[in-house]
Coordinates of C-alpha atoms in Angstrom, one line a residue:
M1 CA 0.0 0.0 0.0
K2 CA 1.2 3.5 -0.7
F3 CA 0.2 6.4 1.5
D4 CA 1.4 10.0 2.1
K5 CA 3.3 9.9 5.4
S6 CA 4.3 13.5 5.3
R7 CA 1.1 15.2 6.3
T8 CA -1.4 15.1 9.1
F9 CA -5.0 13.8 9.2
R10 CA -6.4 17.1 7.9
E11 CA -3.7 19.7 7.5
T12 CA -6.3 22.2 6.3
H13 CA -8.0 22.0 9.7
Y14 CA -5.3 20.8 12.2
S15 CA -1.7 21.9 12.7
P16 CA 0.7 19.1 13.5
N17 CA 1.9 18.6 17.1
K18 CA 5.7 18.2 17.3
K19 CA 5.2 15.9 20.3
G20 CA 2.4 14.1 18.5
G21 CA 4.4 10.8 17.9
A22 CA 5.5 10.6 21.6
M23 CA 2.0 11.4 22.8
A24 CA 0.4 8.9 20.4
F25 CA 2.7 6.2 21.6
C26 CA 2.1 6.9 25.3
A27 CA -1.7 7.1 24.8
M28 CA -2.0 3.8 22.8
V29 CA 0.4 1.9 25.1
S30 CA -1.5 3.1 28.2
V31 CA -4.9 2.0 27.0
I32 CA -3.5 -1.4 25.7
A33 CA -1.2 -2.3 28.6
L34 CA -2.5 -0.7 31.7
P35 CA -5.8 -2.7 32.0
S36 CA -3.9 -6.0 31.8
T37 CA -0.9 -4.9 33.8
L38 CA -3.0 -3.7 36.8
R39 CA -5.2 -6.8 36.4
F40 CA -2.0 -8.9 36.7
A41 CA -0.7 -6.9 39.7
L42 CA -4.0 -6.7 41.6
D43 CA -5.2 -10.2 40.5
A44 CA -8.5 -8.5 39.5
S45 CA -11.3 -10.1 37.6
S46 CA -11.7 -7.0 35.3
G47 CA -9.5 -4.5 33.6
I48 CA -11.7 -1.5 34.4
S49 CA -9.3 -0.1 37.0
G50 CA -6.4 -0.2 34.5
L51 CA -8.5 1.3 31.7
L52 CA -9.7 4.1 33.8
S53 CA -6.1 4.8 34.9
A54 CA -5.2 5.0 31.3
C55 CA -8.1 7.4 30.6
L56 CA -7.0 9.6 33.5
F57 CA -3.5 9.7 32.1
V58 CA -4.7 10.8 28.6
I59 CA -7.1 13.4 30.1
G60 CA -4.3 14.7 32.4
A61 CA -1.9 15.0 29.5
G62 CA -4.3 17.2 27.7
V63 CA -5.0 19.3 30.7
F64 CA -1.3 19.9 31.2
G65 CA -0.8 20.9 27.5
F66 CA 1.0 17.9 26.0
Y67 CA -1.5 18.1 23.1
R68 CA -4.2 20.6 22.1
I69 CA -7.8 19.7 23.1
N70 CA -10.0 20.9 20.2
G71 CA -13.6 21.6 20.6
G72 CA -16.1 21.8 17.7
R73 CA -18.5 19.5 16.1
Y74 CA -16.9 16.2 17.1
L75 CA -16.7 17.1 20.8
N76 CA -20.4 17.9 20.6
V77 CA -21.0 14.5 18.9
T78 CA -19.1 12.8 21.7
L79 CA -21.1 14.5 24.5
A80 CA -24.4 13.8 22.6
A81 CA -23.4 10.1 22.4
I82 CA -22.8 10.0 26.2
I83 CA -26.2 11.6 26.9
L84 CA -28.0 9.3 24.5
F85 CA -26.3 6.2 25.8
T86 CA -27.0 7.2 29.4
F87 CA -30.7 7.9 28.7
T88 CA -31.1 4.6 26.8
V89 CA -29.4 2.5 29.4
V90 CA -31.3 4.1 32.4
L91 CA -34.6 3.7 30.6
Q92 CA -33.9 0.1 29.5
G93 CA -32.6 -0.8 33.0
T94 CA -35.6 0.7 34.7
I95 CA -38.0 -1.2 32.6
A96 CA -35.9 -4.4 32.9
S97 CA -36.0 -4.1 36.7
L98 CA -39.8 -4.6 36.5
T99 CA -39.3 -8.2 35.3
V100 CA -35.9 -9.3 36.8
S101 CA -34.3 -8.7 40.2
G102 CA -30.9 -7.1 39.6
D103 CA -28.6 -4.4 40.8
L104 CA -29.7 -1.3 39.1
L105 CA -27.2 0.8 41.0
R106 CA -24.3 -1.3 39.6
G107 CA -25.4 -0.5 36.1
I108 CA -25.9 3.2 36.7
S109 CA -22.6 3.5 38.5
S110 CA -20.9 1.9 35.5
L111 CA -22.3 4.7 33.3
G112 CA -19.8 7.1 34.8
A113 CA -16.9 4.9 33.7
V114 CA -18.5 4.6 30.2
G115 CA -18.6 8.4 30.0
I116 CA -14.9 8.7 30.9
V117 CA -14.0 6.1 28.2
I118 CA -16.0 7.8 25.5
V119 CA -14.4 11.2 26.3
T120 CA -11.0 9.5 26.2
A121 CA -11.8 8.0 22.8
Y122 CA -12.4 11.5 21.6
L123 CA -9.1 12.7 23.1
I124 CA -7.1 9.9 21.5
R125 CA -8.7 10.8 18.2
T126 CA -7.5 14.3 18.8
I127 CA -4.0 13.1 19.6
L128 CA -3.8 11.0 16.5
I129 CA -5.1 13.6 14.1
Q130 CA -2.4 16.0 15.4
T131 CA 0.3 13.4 14.7
P132 CA 2.0 13.6 11.3
S133 CA 1.4 10.5 9.3
A134 CA 5.1 9.5 9.2
A135 CA 5.3 9.7 13.0
L136 CA 2.1 7.8 13.5
D137 CA 3.4 5.1 11.1
R138 CA 6.6 4.8 13.1
V139 CA 4.7 4.6 16.4
I140 CA 2.4 1.8 15.2
T141 CA 5.4 -0.1 13.8
I142 CA 7.2 0.1 17.1
I143 CA 4.2 -1.1 19.0
S144 CA 3.7 -3.9 16.5
S145 CA 7.3 -5.0 17.0
G146 CA 6.7 -4.8 20.8
F147 CA 3.9 -7.3 20.5
V148 CA 6.2 -9.8 18.7
F149 CA 8.8 -9.3 21.5
I150 CA 6.2 -9.9 24.2
A151 CA 5.2 -13.1 22.5
I152 CA 8.8 -14.3 22.1
V153 CA 9.4 -13.7 25.8
A154 CA 6.2 -15.6 26.8
I155 CA 7.1 -18.5 24.5
A156 CA 10.5 -18.6 26.2
G157 CA 8.7 -19.0 29.5
V158 CA 10.0 -15.7 31.0
Q159 CA 7.4 -13.8 33.0
P160 CA 8.5 -10.8 35.2
I161 CA 5.6 -11.2 37.6
Q162 CA 4.4 -14.4 39.2
S163 CA 0.7 -15.0 39.0
D164 CA -2.0 -17.6 39.3
Y165 CA -2.9 -17.4 35.6
V166 CA -2.4 -20.6 33.7
K167 CA -0.8 -19.2 30.5
P168 CA 0.1 -15.6 31.0
V169 CA 1.6 -13.5 28.3
F170 CA 2.8 -10.6 30.4
P171 CA 1.3 -8.0 30.7
F172 CA -1.7 -10.0 29.4
A173 CA -3.5 -12.5 31.6
E174 CA -3.9 -15.1 28.8
P175 CA -3.0 -15.6 25.1
S176 CA -6.5 -14.5 23.9
H177 CA -6.1 -11.1 25.6
F178 CA -2.8 -10.7 23.9
A179 CA -4.4 -11.7 20.6
L180 CA -7.2 -9.1 20.9
S181 CA -4.8 -6.3 21.5
F182 CA -2.4 -7.4 18.8
T183 CA -5.0 -7.8 16.1
P184 CA -5.4 -4.1 15.0
F185 CA -1.6 -3.7 14.8
L186 CA -1.2 -6.9 12.8
I187 CA -3.9 -5.8 10.4
Y188 CA -2.2 -2.4 10.0
Q189 CA 1.2 -3.9 9.3
C190 CA -0.2 -6.4 6.8
V191 CA -2.1 -3.8 4.8
R192 CA 0.7 -1.2 4.7
S193 CA 3.5 -3.6 3.7
S194 CA 4.6 -5.1 0.4
L195 CA 3.3 -8.6 -0.5
P196 CA 6.4 -10.5 0.8
M197 CA 6.2 -8.5 4.1
R198 CA 2.5 -9.2 4.4
I199 CA 3.1 -12.9 4.1
G200 CA 6.0 -12.6 6.6
W201 CA 3.8 -10.9 9.2
L202 CA 1.1 -13.5 8.7
V203 CA 3.5 -16.4 9.1
I204 CA 5.0 -14.8 12.2
A205 CA 1.6 -14.2 13.8
L206 CA 0.5 -17.8 12.9
A207 CA 3.6 -19.2 14.4
I208 CA 3.0 -17.2 17.6
A209 CA -0.6 -18.5 17.6
V210 CA 0.6 -22.1 17.4
L211 CA 3.3 -21.7 20.0
L212 CA 1.0 -19.8 22.4
E213 CA -1.9 -22.1 21.6
S214 CA -4.3 -19.2 20.9
L215 CA -7.3 -19.9 18.7
S216 CA -8.2 -16.2 18.9
L217 CA -4.9 -15.3 17.3
V218 CA -5.5 -17.9 14.6
V219 CA -8.8 -16.1 13.8
A220 CA -7.0 -12.8 13.9
V221 CA -4.5 -14.1 11.3
G222 CA -7.5 -15.1 9.1
V223 CA -9.1 -11.6 9.4
A224 CA -5.8 -9.9 8.6
A225 CA -5.2 -12.2 5.6
A226 CA -8.7 -11.4 4.3
C227 CA -8.0 -7.7 4.6
C228 CA -4.8 -7.7 2.6
L229 CA -4.2 -10.8 0.4
P230 CA -5.2 -11.2 -3.2
P231 CA -7.9 -13.9 -3.7
A232 CA -5.5 -16.3 -5.4
I233 CA -2.8 -16.0 -2.7
L234 CA -5.4 -16.2 0.0
G235 CA -6.8 -19.5 -1.4
A236 CA -3.3 -20.9 -1.9
G237 CA -2.5 -19.9 1.7
L238 CA -5.5 -21.8 3.0
V239 CA -4.5 -24.9 1.1
A240 CA -0.9 -24.7 2.4
V241 CA -2.0 -24.2 6.0
S242 CA -4.4 -27.1 5.7
A243 CA -1.7 -29.3 4.3
V244 CA 0.8 -28.4 7.0
A245 CA -1.9 -28.9 9.7
G246 CA -2.3 -32.5 8.6
Y247 CA 1.2 -33.2 10.0
L248 CA 0.7 -31.4 13.3
D249 CA -1.2 -32.1 16.5
I250 CA -4.0 -29.6 16.3
S251 CA -6.3 -31.3 18.8
Y252 CA -6.0 -28.2 21.0
Y253 CA -7.8 -26.2 18.3
T254 CA -10.2 -28.9 17.2
D255 CA -11.3 -29.4 20.8
R256 CA -12.4 -25.8 20.9
L257 CA -14.5 -26.4 17.8
D258 CA -16.4 -29.3 19.3
F259 CA -19.8 -28.0 20.2
S260 CA -21.3 -31.4 20.9
S261 CA -23.2 -32.0 24.2
N262 CA -20.3 -34.2 25.4
T263 CA -17.5 -31.5 25.3
T264 CA -15.8 -30.5 28.5
N265 CA -13.4 -28.0 26.9
I266 CA -13.8 -24.8 29.0
S267 CA -13.2 -22.4 26.1
T268 CA -16.0 -24.1 24.1
L269 CA -18.3 -24.2 27.1
V270 CA -17.8 -20.5 27.7
Y271 CA -18.8 -19.8 24.1
I272 CA -21.9 -22.1 24.5
Q273 CA -22.7 -20.4 27.8
G274 CA -22.8 -17.0 26.1
Y275 CA -25.4 -18.3 23.6
E276 CA -27.4 -19.8 26.4
L277 CA -27.3 -16.7 28.5
T278 CA -28.5 -14.6 25.5
Q279 CA -31.4 -17.0 24.9
A280 CA -32.4 -17.1 28.5
A281 CA -32.2 -13.4 29.0
L282 CA -34.3 -12.6 25.9
E283 CA -36.9 -15.3 26.8
R284 CA -37.2 -14.1 30.4
T285 CA -37.6 -10.4 29.5
G286 CA -39.5 -10.7 26.2
G287 CA -36.5 -9.5 24.2
W288 CA -35.9 -6.4 26.4
G289 CA -32.7 -7.6 28.2
I290 CA -31.8 -7.9 31.8
G291 CA -30.1 -4.5 32.1
F292 CA -26.7 -3.0 31.7
Q293 CA -23.9 -4.8 33.6
Q294 CA -26.4 -7.3 35.0
L295 CA -24.8 -10.6 33.7
G296 CA -23.6 -12.6 36.7
I297 CA -25.9 -10.6 38.9
V298 CA -29.4 -11.6 37.6
P299 CA -29.6 -15.4 38.0
L300 CA -30.4 -17.0 34.6
N301 CA -29.5 -20.6 35.6
V302 CA -28.3 -21.9 32.3
P303 CA -27.0 -25.5 32.3
T304 CA -23.6 -24.8 30.9
S305 CA -22.9 -22.3 33.7
D306 CA -23.4 -25.1 36.2
L307 CA -21.2 -27.4 34.3
I308 CA -18.4 -24.9 34.1
Y309 CA -18.5 -24.3 37.8
R310 CA -18.4 -28.0 38.5
L311 CA -15.3 -28.3 36.3
I312 CA -13.2 -25.4 37.5
Q313 CA -15.0 -24.0 40.6
D314 CA -15.2 -20.6 39.0
D315 CA -17.9 -18.5 37.3
A316 CA -15.8 -15.5 36.3
N317 CA -16.9 -15.7 32.6
L318 CA -20.5 -15.1 33.7
R319 CA -20.1 -11.4 33.8
D320 CA -18.4 -10.9 30.4
G321 CA -20.6 -13.4 28.7
G322 CA -17.7 -15.1 26.9
L323 CA -18.1 -12.8 23.9
T324 CA -19.1 -9.2 23.7
A325 CA -22.1 -9.8 21.4
A326 CA -23.6 -12.2 24.0
K327 CA -23.2 -9.7 26.8
L328 CA -24.7 -6.8 24.8
I329 CA -27.7 -8.8 23.6
A330 CA -28.4 -10.5 27.0
E331 CA -28.1 -7.2 28.9
L332 CA -29.6 -4.7 26.4
G333 CA -32.0 -6.9 24.4
I334 CA -33.2 -5.3 21.2
F335 CA -30.9 -2.3 21.8
G336 CA -28.0 -4.8 22.0
I337 CA -29.0 -6.5 18.8
A338 CA -29.1 -3.2 17.0
L339 CA -25.6 -2.3 18.3
V340 CA -24.2 -5.6 17.3
A341 CA -25.8 -5.4 13.8
T342 CA -24.6 -1.8 13.4
Y343 CA -21.0 -2.7 14.4
L344 CA -21.0 -5.7 12.0
Y345 CA -22.0 -3.5 9.1
L346 CA -19.3 -0.9 10.0
A347 CA -16.7 -3.6 10.4
I348 CA -17.5 -5.0 6.9
R349 CA -17.3 -1.6 5.4
A350 CA -13.9 -1.0 7.2
G351 CA -12.6 -4.4 5.9
L352 CA -13.6 -3.5 2.4
G353 CA -11.8 -0.2 2.8
L354 CA -8.7 -2.0 4.0
R355 CA -8.7 -4.2 0.9
A356 CA -9.0 -1.1 -1.3
L357 CA -5.9 0.3 0.4
A358 CA -4.0 -3.0 0.2
N359 CA -4.5 -3.5 -3.5
G360 CA -3.7 0.1 -4.4
K361 CA -7.2 1.1 -5.5
R362 CA -7.0 4.0 -3.1
R363 CA -4.3 6.0 -1.4
G364 CA -4.7 7.2 2.1
T365 CA -2.8 8.2 5.2
A366 CA -1.6 6.2 8.2
H367 CA -4.5 7.7 10.0
E368 CA -7.1 6.2 7.6
L369 CA -5.4 2.8 7.7
F370 CA -5.2 2.7 11.5
A371 CA -8.8 3.9 11.9
L372 CA -10.1 1.1 9.6
A373 CA -7.8 -1.4 11.4
V374 CA -9.1 -0.6 14.9
I375 CA -12.7 -0.8 13.6
T376 CA -12.2 -4.2 12.0
A377 CA -10.2 -5.9 14.7
P378 CA -12.9 -6.1 17.4
L379 CA -14.8 -8.6 15.2
I380 CA -12.9 -11.2 17.2
E381 CA -13.8 -9.6 20.5
V382 CA -17.5 -9.2 19.6
F383 CA -18.0 -12.6 18.1
V384 CA -15.2 -15.0 19.3
R385 CA -13.8 -14.0 22.7
G386 CA -14.7 -10.9 24.6
I387 CA -13.4 -9.5 27.9
G388 CA -16.3 -7.1 28.7
Y389 CA -17.1 -3.6 27.8
F390 CA -14.0 -2.0 29.3
S391 CA -11.2 -3.0 27.0
G392 CA -8.5 -0.9 25.3
T393 CA -9.4 -2.3 21.9
L394 CA -13.0 -1.1 22.2
L395 CA -11.8 2.3 23.3
L396 CA -9.5 2.5 20.2
M397 CA -12.4 1.4 18.1
M398 CA -14.5 4.4 19.2
A399 CA -11.6 6.7 18.4
G400 CA -11.3 5.0 15.0
L401 CA -15.0 5.6 14.4
L402 CA -14.7 9.3 15.1
M403 CA -11.7 9.5 12.7
A404 CA -13.6 7.5 10.1
S405 CA -16.6 9.7 10.4
E406 CA -14.6 12.9 9.9
G407 CA -12.5 11.5 7.1
Q408 CA -15.5 9.7 5.5
Y409 CA -13.4 6.5 5.4
L410 CA -16.5 4.3 5.5
A411 CA -18.4 6.1 2.7
R412 CA -19.3 4.0 -0.3
R413 CA -18.1 6.7 -2.6
R414 CA -15.4 8.9 -1.0
P415 CA -14.7 12.4 -2.2
A416 CA -11.2 13.1 -3.3
A417 CA -9.0 13.3 -0.2
K418 CA -7.2 16.6 0.4
D419 CA -4.5 14.8 2.4
A420 CA -3.9 11.9 0.1
P421 CA -2.9 13.2 -3.3

């Protein structure tokens, strides 16, 4: 892919920040690493404390002048989104409380955290658009290389902090969490690179997936390949991977694809549990949902939850639903279905935009490529393996959506870009 790395997101509207590259690096690393690092250090069941710490860092950096906080239309859009989401959740939760006995205060208190996250997404969008394209490209490449280094260290069995997690990839609690954070950067590198380098990145990521035993990362490699490879090479790659797989022990992965009633694989059971929780919540509330942040609070008594608890004496996955789509639909009902369907449409549009950039049909900036990558990447989080609402990848996705809206990156017919001659 070719893009102009010498200019900012919209040089006609925003002047570049000389510290933009450093600030972009710090902002992205904080929202990616802090949730997992504090979860590691505190042995917490959620990354919300780390994500809010990252949000406060980004907000504080703006207050102290490390980047310029711009107002205008997109700040108004952000504030309107917070108001609309708050109104919808309070209304939906109030009505849901008439049919289920939950903890309405828990849902309402979480809205404050949601507001902080949305504001931070706007501020990260501000940081990125003030960063020259060449600087942003360097930052993303450094972070991408950092993910590879983290994987190599984990494969070597070196972990700087002792923990009770079974397969930690410090600072991530498990390989799937590493995969979710790595995915947008993998997609970015694959689309921006020449064909040999794309194949190189995909092979490296697939090797990491095999050595870390991460089905989520295998799916991420598939998504990245679909975004950047020509159809003929994509087909040949599938044949080659299938042929090589025939000589390897892939029972770890096939066990996770066994959805029969006899399976005892925890990852598979968590996925099945998500479906059962969604079905039970919709049936119990007539499609309305049990209320924001009520999974694990409102008793739904699905059989797979009981089986998981008997097997591992833990019900931690009840609150995140196993995948974000299940959590959204179970808790928000018809509103959750609308959110999932809207995201799926936007992710498909972003994926098509990435293919257009990869095959040279369109030239763009590093900003466009990164925005489309962070919109596409949460497909895995939404439909394969989620970690709840408060994740760094979902925050970056919101920042990407703001950038895509302003730059019209998801439009079917884009006007000629002023910053991509």
